Amino acid sequence: LGYGELFGDRIMAVRKVLVADDEIHIVHVVTIKLRNNGYEVISAENGADAFALACEEKPDIIVTDFQMPGMTGVELVRKLRQNETTKDIPVIMLTARGFAVEDKEKEELEISELLSKPFSPKELLRSIEDILYQRAVRAKYEERSVKSEV
Amino acid sequence: MDTNNERRREQRLRYHWPVWFAEDFNEALSQGQMVDISSAAAAFTCRTDEYCPYVGQHLTARFSIPRFRPGEAFDMANFTRSGRIFRVDDVNQFSRRVAVQFAEPLPFKPGEQADSESETQERLAAVSHELKTPLASISAYSEMLVDGEADDEQTRKEFYSVIQSQAKRLNRLIEDILNTSRIESGLIKVEKGPVSLTILIEEQLQMIRSYAEEKNIEIIGQKPIVFDQVYADKDMISQVIVNLLSNAVKYTPCGGSIKIETEVDEIAGLARVSVTDTGVGIPEDEVEHVFDKFYRVGANKKQAEGTGLGLNLVKQIVEKAHNGRVFVTSEAGVGSTFGFELPLATAEAVKT
């Protein structure tokens, strides 16, 4: 089932991804990979900016690094989850620290995926697509079940 | 009777450490230092189980550390190995074991206590992050090139140059880690000769310029000094200078400036280099720790770069290998000055 079939004749909006990493080369490479594949990309170099941008732009998904100046990726996700407009945005976390996040924390904060650096842009794209697709299917299913109840 | 005595004498001979070693050993013990006795063990080997107090082990190397209660020698912690020699890893492992053995803290020397588990984990994570971050760029950009994600020649060139610069960055880091270990373990040979500081600084500035330009940081150079030769190891002092300069660039916000000054104090027989930045500065209570190994200023801890090794390496090179002195002054929010003093070539030459 592709997006087209799933949403019938409705035109799919371009998906917006927020990339947060203080390493500019990483932001750059992820941005190019995603833009080449039809995504809109916005970016931030630290947790605080990422949070502000997430509230303002309501991205469909966030890719964040763990280690950033000021606020860690985990602290960022915690803030996102406590905020009404951002609490449901899926998050993929990148880390070069080996063992930055424990499973318990990952679950609690509803982090969709942890990818360790060095990472493959291809795999990151695939993860983003999987997560967004699953979300779309779930949303469609929920919509249908609401309709059938009516 | 006689045979018994003779046997005992023989045993005693076998178990006696060589005299030269005993002297070193006693002196080290009295100063509370660690002692590696593997070299002596090479001259003294338990050949049979009968003679060896460690039954079943062919003991060839042994390592002992005196443990102290505050002020007094308390007992010895021993570490034995049946291989021929101790390697640096063994010693590290040993120190860790001994640290664990202590039911109560009995420091060998003030300030050298073992870290807590969470501190060690934090350090490992920080080192991992440092090494893997440039590797992540190298790997991601290569994949993009292979997958044909770079559309035009200009983008491809840009990708290649990121790979190149990140490989250099990774190499620098590995060098830092290796150099620190080498100096610490005493493996490195210090090859001193007359060295011109101005020339060294100029060489290192070439390397740092593009990094500074990326952040639009102005570098205020020095006026050439006629006589600025110090008696030092050229490669090591280059390392010191590059560490100070790259730190200054790293912690100075975009649009700031860095000033490099060299002064010569002929009366004291010293040359002094200082690097002043307009960076974030260091809080007063943290200034004294910045040269400590793996120490990172609280506010910078989560920042991408920094192993906490760079400044420690600077201190070790200047003070341990060159009898110089490092210094730092800083004001939070205004900037910092880091620098070092080395003996002038003439002064050192007269002494030796």
XYZ file of C-alpha atoms in Angstrom:
502
model
C 0.000 0.000 0.000
C 1.608 3.268 -1.122
C 0.838 6.763 0.046
C -1.331 7.283 -3.026
C -3.595 4.303 -2.368
C -3.677 5.032 1.313
C -4.882 8.565 0.860
C -6.937 8.103 -2.293
C -6.973 11.175 -4.434
C -5.802 13.482 -1.656
C -2.521 15.124 -2.623
C 0.182 14.258 -0.136
C 1.826 17.277 1.447
C 5.605 17.329 1.277
C 6.986 15.838 4.452
C 8.954 18.166 6.698
C 11.962 16.905 8.655
C 13.735 18.813 11.433
C 17.424 17.924 11.727
C 19.234 18.937 14.922
C 22.986 18.461 15.216
C 25.808 20.781 16.214
C 28.044 19.119 13.655
C 27.352 21.183 10.530
C 28.670 18.526 8.167
C 26.116 16.046 9.466
C 23.226 18.507 9.142
C 24.403 19.248 5.614
C 24.674 15.642 4.447
C 21.325 14.647 5.944
C 19.691 17.710 4.406
C 20.966 16.846 0.933
C 19.978 13.188 1.234
C 16.438 14.082 2.307
C 15.959 16.924 -0.190
C 17.119 14.659 -3.008
C 14.358 12.306 -1.935
C 11.578 14.836 -1.849
C 11.567 16.014 1.740
C 11.547 19.523 3.079
C 14.312 20.000 5.648
C 14.706 22.533 8.432
C 17.649 22.463 10.801
C 18.999 23.629 14.155
C 22.442 23.510 15.733
C 21.357 23.063 19.328
C 18.517 21.715 21.443
C 16.970 25.052 22.349
C 16.718 26.199 18.728
C 15.443 22.787 17.709
C 12.665 22.997 20.290
C 11.621 26.479 19.202
C 11.653 25.412 15.554
C 9.639 22.278 16.325
C 6.924 24.349 18.025
C 6.824 26.837 15.179
C 7.088 24.546 12.171
C 5.524 21.323 13.484
C 7.737 18.972 11.467
C 6.501 15.478 10.617
C 9.601 13.914 12.147
C 12.715 15.015 14.017
C 16.242 13.667 13.629
C 18.421 14.773 16.532
C 21.913 14.138 17.775
C 22.369 13.182 21.426
C 25.328 15.386 22.294
C 24.722 19.051 21.597
C 25.678 22.231 23.430
C 23.275 23.339 26.132
C 20.568 20.719 25.887
C 21.142 17.038 25.098
C 18.991 15.214 22.588
C 17.269 13.363 25.432
C 16.480 16.638 27.189
C 15.114 17.954 23.923
C 12.815 14.949 23.487
C 11.623 15.287 27.082
C 10.652 18.891 26.372
C 8.947 17.922 23.137
C 6.894 15.268 24.912
C 5.723 17.723 27.569
C 4.539 20.215 24.976
C 1.049 19.851 23.534
C 1.894 20.804 19.934
C 5.036 18.667 19.722
C 4.268 15.672 21.964
C 3.425 13.275 19.136
C 6.243 14.072 16.726
C 8.322 10.931 16.097
C 12.034 11.228 16.882
C 15.091 9.437 15.552
C 18.167 9.891 17.688
C 21.743 9.716 16.480
C 24.638 9.224 18.830
C 28.388 8.815 18.637
C 28.742 8.159 22.336
C 28.376 4.388 22.209
C 25.713 4.087 24.904
C 23.938 7.372 25.388
C 20.373 6.198 25.912
C 19.082 3.195 27.787
C 16.222 1.060 26.482
C 14.021 2.171 29.333
C 14.578 5.797 28.485
C 14.049 5.126 24.802
C 10.671 3.594 25.523
C 9.633 6.172 28.053
C 10.431 9.034 25.711
C 8.938 7.217 22.722
C 12.092 7.538 20.677
C 11.285 5.700 17.458
C 14.821 4.729 16.622
C 18.378 5.042 17.880
C 21.065 5.128 15.231
C 24.714 5.104 16.147
C 27.264 7.175 14.312
C 28.838 6.490 11.905
C 25.419 6.054 10.321
C 24.273 5.454 6.773
C 22.212 8.284 5.221
C 20.423 5.594 3.206
C 19.379 3.777 6.354
C 18.340 6.994 7.992
C 16.117 7.759 5.002
C 14.662 4.253 5.155
C 13.916 4.653 8.883
C 12.227 7.980 8.276
C 10.111 6.479 5.509
C 9.160 3.477 7.641
C 8.172 5.565 10.611
C 6.130 8.041 8.557
C 4.462 5.222 6.640
C 3.474 3.394 9.808
C 2.110 6.621 11.251
C 0.091 7.233 8.109
C -1.332 3.706 8.142
C -2.274 4.034 11.782
C -3.877 7.432 11.208
C -5.865 6.058 8.267
C -6.975 3.050 10.295
C -8.090 5.255 13.174
C -9.964 7.498 10.733
C -11.783 4.488 9.283
C -12.732 3.073 12.647
C -14.128 6.462 13.667
C -16.174 6.532 10.451
C -17.516 3.009 10.935
C -18.608 3.847 14.459
C -20.605 6.739 13.028
C 72.330 -29.670 59.076
C 74.815 -28.292 56.648
C 72.830 -29.404 53.658
C 69.733 -27.784 55.077
C 71.511 -24.526 55.668
C 72.985 -24.637 52.246
C 69.619 -25.257 50.693
C 68.144 -22.358 52.571
C 70.996 -20.167 51.467
C 70.465 -21.237 47.917
C 66.799 -20.467 48.174
C 67.483 -17.094 49.684
C 69.860 -16.312 46.851
C 67.310 -17.283 44.340
C 64.718 -15.080 45.956
C 66.870 -12.088 46.537
C 66.313 -9.194 44.243
C 69.403 -7.808 42.581
C 70.975 -5.109 44.739
C 70.558 -2.337 42.173
C 66.931 -3.084 42.102
C 66.468 -3.196 45.846
C 67.819 0.322 46.126
C 65.506 1.713 43.475
C 62.675 -0.200 44.984
C 63.217 1.110 48.489
C 63.538 4.639 47.293
C 60.369 4.376 45.267
C 58.574 2.867 48.231
C 59.655 5.623 50.545
C 58.209 8.138 48.093
C 55.009 6.186 47.666
C 55.516 5.560 43.962
C 54.485 2.596 41.913
C 57.232 0.122 41.172
C 57.637 -2.061 38.148
C 59.816 -4.975 39.041
C 59.439 -6.909 35.835
C 62.964 -5.990 34.763
C 64.365 -7.413 37.971
C 62.166 -10.418 37.579
C 63.898 -11.113 34.311
C 67.071 -11.666 36.309
C 65.241 -13.685 38.866
C 62.897 -16.389 37.757
C 61.123 -19.063 39.721
C 62.076 -22.158 37.845
C 60.140 -24.781 39.712
C 56.981 -24.886 41.731
C 59.023 -26.079 44.665
C 60.787 -22.773 44.984
C 57.956 -20.565 43.974
C 55.821 -19.156 46.736
C 52.963 -18.782 44.271
C 52.264 -22.475 43.882
C 51.569 -23.599 40.373
C 52.675 -20.338 38.832
C 55.886 -19.746 37.027
C 56.256 -16.283 38.258
C 58.390 -14.100 36.089
C 57.049 -10.659 36.716
C 55.601 -8.957 39.689
C 54.315 -5.488 40.294
C 53.826 -3.937 43.698
C 52.278 -0.796 45.006
C 52.601 0.399 48.559
C 49.244 1.278 49.998
C 48.971 4.099 52.443
C 46.850 5.113 55.300
C 47.092 8.862 55.605
C 50.765 9.528 56.206
C 52.117 5.997 56.692
C 52.933 3.039 54.526
C 50.371 0.408 55.267
C 50.964 -2.671 53.168
C 51.685 -3.828 49.672
C 49.330 -4.670 46.871
C 50.878 -7.220 44.517
C 50.158 -8.133 40.972
C 51.916 -11.042 39.355
C 52.102 -12.282 35.848
C 53.493 -15.419 34.389
C 54.378 -13.740 31.124
C 57.715 -12.039 30.817
C 56.916 -8.406 31.161
C 54.202 -5.992 32.079
C 52.665 -3.953 29.390
C 51.030 -0.571 29.875
C 47.595 -2.249 29.746
C 48.566 -4.545 32.577
C 49.596 -1.629 34.682
C 46.373 0.213 33.980
C 44.354 -2.856 34.743
C 46.323 -3.323 37.898
C 45.728 0.216 39.084
C 42.031 -0.294 38.523
C 42.054 -3.546 40.492
C 43.921 -1.981 43.332
C 41.503 0.907 43.370
C 38.671 -1.584 43.655
C 40.435 -3.499 46.431
C 40.526 -0.520 48.708
C 37.733 -0.791 51.171
C 38.522 2.700 52.345
C 40.154 5.373 50.262
C 43.912 5.117 50.593
C 45.215 7.430 47.913
C 48.692 6.873 46.513
C 49.069 10.557 45.985
C 46.602 13.303 46.645
C 44.488 13.999 43.573
C 44.992 10.650 41.901
C 42.001 8.789 43.218
C 40.168 6.433 40.926
C 37.032 7.735 39.255
C 33.557 6.665 40.003
C 31.919 4.362 37.509
C 29.701 7.067 36.082
C 32.683 9.377 35.577
C 34.550 6.648 33.742
C 31.498 5.998 31.579
C 31.157 9.669 30.836
C 34.811 9.815 29.788
C 34.485 6.796 27.544
C 31.349 8.243 25.964
C 33.134 11.544 25.415
C 36.117 9.859 23.764
C 33.802 7.708 21.662
C 31.901 10.807 20.565
C 35.110 12.586 19.641
C 36.404 9.749 17.513
C 33.130 8.776 15.898
C 31.953 12.252 14.970
C 34.511 12.848 12.210
C 34.172 9.198 11.215
C 30.419 9.726 10.822
C 31.028 12.507 8.300
C 33.617 10.493 6.396
C 31.287 7.526 6.193
C 28.124 9.483 5.316
C 29.737 11.629 2.619
C 31.425 8.642 0.980
C 28.126 6.795 0.873
C 26.488 9.818 -0.752
C 29.189 9.891 -3.419
C 28.879 6.165 -4.067
C 25.099 6.431 -4.287
C 25.292 9.295 -6.758
C 23.552 11.743 -4.459
C 25.938 14.548 -5.382
C 24.436 16.000 -8.549
C 27.131 18.233 -9.933
C 30.881 18.579 -9.956
C 30.851 21.361 -7.368
C 28.869 19.287 -4.858
C 31.132 16.305 -5.431
C 34.184 18.466 -4.788
C 32.618 19.771 -1.625
C 31.910 16.216 -0.429
C 35.478 15.112 -1.126
C 36.862 18.048 0.807
C 34.632 17.286 3.826
C 35.955 13.729 3.820
C 39.493 15.026 3.644
C 39.120 17.563 6.431
C 37.333 15.106 8.717
C 40.030 12.497 8.145
C 42.569 15.100 9.228
C 40.521 15.948 12.275
C 40.317 12.288 13.235
C 44.030 11.903 12.791
C 44.688 14.905 15.026
C 42.554 13.355 17.726
C 44.251 9.999 17.563
C 47.601 11.764 17.740
C 46.422 13.586 20.869
C 45.402 10.382 22.555
C 48.596 8.598 21.542
C 50.836 11.468 22.565
C 49.233 11.740 25.954
C 49.722 8.037 26.523
C 53.291 8.161 25.271
C 54.295 11.011 27.530
C 52.531 9.475 30.501
C 54.168 6.140 30.070
C 57.550 7.765 29.558
C 57.878 6.133 26.138
C 58.403 9.330 24.251
C 61.891 10.603 23.655
C 62.367 14.317 24.097
C 64.753 15.580 21.459
C 65.702 19.084 22.416
C 67.414 21.635 20.263
C 67.278 25.373 19.627
C 63.843 26.217 18.234
C 62.449 29.552 17.080
C 59.023 30.140 18.577
C 58.013 32.730 15.983
C 58.642 30.303 13.153
C 56.797 27.491 14.919
C 53.816 29.734 15.592
C 53.781 30.901 11.985
C 53.790 27.263 10.780
C 50.923 26.283 13.058
C 48.950 29.393 12.120
C 48.915 28.201 8.519
C 47.130 25.070 9.655
C 44.602 26.844 11.829
C 43.731 29.691 9.459
C 41.048 27.937 7.434
C 39.381 26.767 10.632
C 39.370 30.366 11.891
C 38.063 31.667 8.571
C 35.139 29.245 8.729
C 34.088 31.030 11.906
C 35.101 34.473 10.687
C 37.612 34.856 13.505
C 40.366 37.403 13.120
C 43.870 36.275 14.035
C 46.065 39.058 15.341
C 49.612 37.919 14.786
C 52.774 38.970 16.486
C 55.628 41.168 15.484
C 58.708 39.141 14.656
C 61.142 38.902 17.531
C 64.837 38.838 16.810
C 65.875 36.409 19.446
C 63.242 33.950 20.537
C 65.010 30.629 20.470
C 64.128 28.159 23.158
C 65.753 24.865 23.948
C 62.977 22.418 23.182
C 61.613 19.504 21.195
C 60.281 21.070 18.010
C 57.457 18.589 17.363
C 56.254 18.698 20.926
C 56.162 22.474 21.101
C 54.367 22.575 17.726
C 51.762 20.346 19.306
C 51.459 22.707 22.276
C 50.994 25.708 19.995
C 48.457 24.005 17.753
C 46.454 22.836 20.767
C 46.329 26.327 22.241
C 45.413 27.901 18.905
C 42.720 25.393 18.016
C 41.215 25.697 21.502
C 41.101 29.455 21.084
C 39.279 29.114 17.760
C 36.986 26.429 19.130
C 35.780 28.452 22.108
C 35.573 31.835 20.409
C 32.214 32.689 18.902
C 31.960 33.637 15.228
C 33.288 37.105 14.519
C 35.654 37.173 17.516
C 39.407 37.529 17.534
C 42.520 35.743 18.751
C 45.771 37.435 19.685
C 49.112 35.638 19.797
C 52.009 37.211 21.661
C 55.584 36.152 22.248
C 57.692 37.874 24.869
C 61.282 37.294 25.823
C 62.506 37.888 29.352
C 66.262 37.747 29.024
C 66.927 38.376 32.696
C 64.859 35.388 33.724
C 66.068 33.505 30.643
C 62.524 32.748 29.530
C 60.346 33.033 26.474
C 56.629 33.398 27.029
C 53.894 32.652 24.494
C 50.309 33.655 25.166
C 47.138 33.121 23.176
C 44.261 35.429 24.082
C 40.767 34.842 22.781
C 37.445 36.646 22.978
C 35.700 33.419 23.810
C 33.214 32.214 26.367
C 35.782 32.308 29.189
C 36.010 29.937 32.122
C 34.169 30.321 35.431
C 36.497 31.271 38.304
C 36.111 28.021 40.236
C 36.956 25.928 37.185
C 40.094 27.735 35.999
C 42.447 25.735 38.209
C 41.230 22.444 36.739
C 41.474 23.161 33.029
C 44.841 21.440 32.669
C 43.612 18.274 34.406
C 43.323 15.190 32.282
C 39.850 14.696 30.816
C 38.586 17.755 32.659
C 36.084 19.720 30.663
C 34.607 23.012 31.703
C 31.003 22.387 32.788
C 29.411 24.617 30.178
C 31.409 22.954 27.379
C 30.877 19.373 28.464
C 28.061 18.784 26.044
C 29.710 20.665 23.241
C 30.754 18.572 20.313
C 34.514 18.838 20.447
C 37.100 18.203 23.103
C 38.512 15.054 24.637
C 39.724 16.823 27.750
C 43.179 15.724 26.615
C 44.480 18.705 24.694
C 45.359 20.987 27.594
C 46.624 18.132 29.705
C 48.995 17.268 26.884
C 50.112 20.898 26.762
C 50.879 20.835 30.478
C 52.712 17.519 30.303
C 54.853 18.625 27.388
C 55.712 22.022 28.847
C 56.178 21.063 32.475
C 57.165 17.416 32.436
C 59.303 17.321 29.323
C 60.684 20.875 29.284
C 60.770 22.216 32.843
C 58.596 25.071 31.679
C 55.383 26.421 33.088
C 51.831 26.735 31.767
C 49.440 29.479 32.814
C 45.870 30.565 32.311
C 43.793 33.599 33.165
C 40.174 33.918 32.271
C 37.068 35.965 32.750
C 33.725 34.359 32.030
C 32.057 36.012 29.076
C 35.130 38.080 28.169
C 37.770 35.584 27.122
C 40.783 33.587 28.214
C 44.536 33.745 27.926
C 46.436 30.491 27.790
C 50.179 30.340 27.535
C 53.476 28.813 28.480
C 57.034 29.732 29.405
C 60.129 27.900 28.245
C 63.783 28.408 29.041
C 65.665 30.352 26.360
C 68.185 28.377 24.352
C 71.187 30.240 25.778
C 70.177 29.839 29.386
C 69.661 26.126 28.983
C 72.862 25.719 27.010
C 74.883 27.396 29.769
C 73.378 25.078 32.335
C 74.177 21.917 30.410
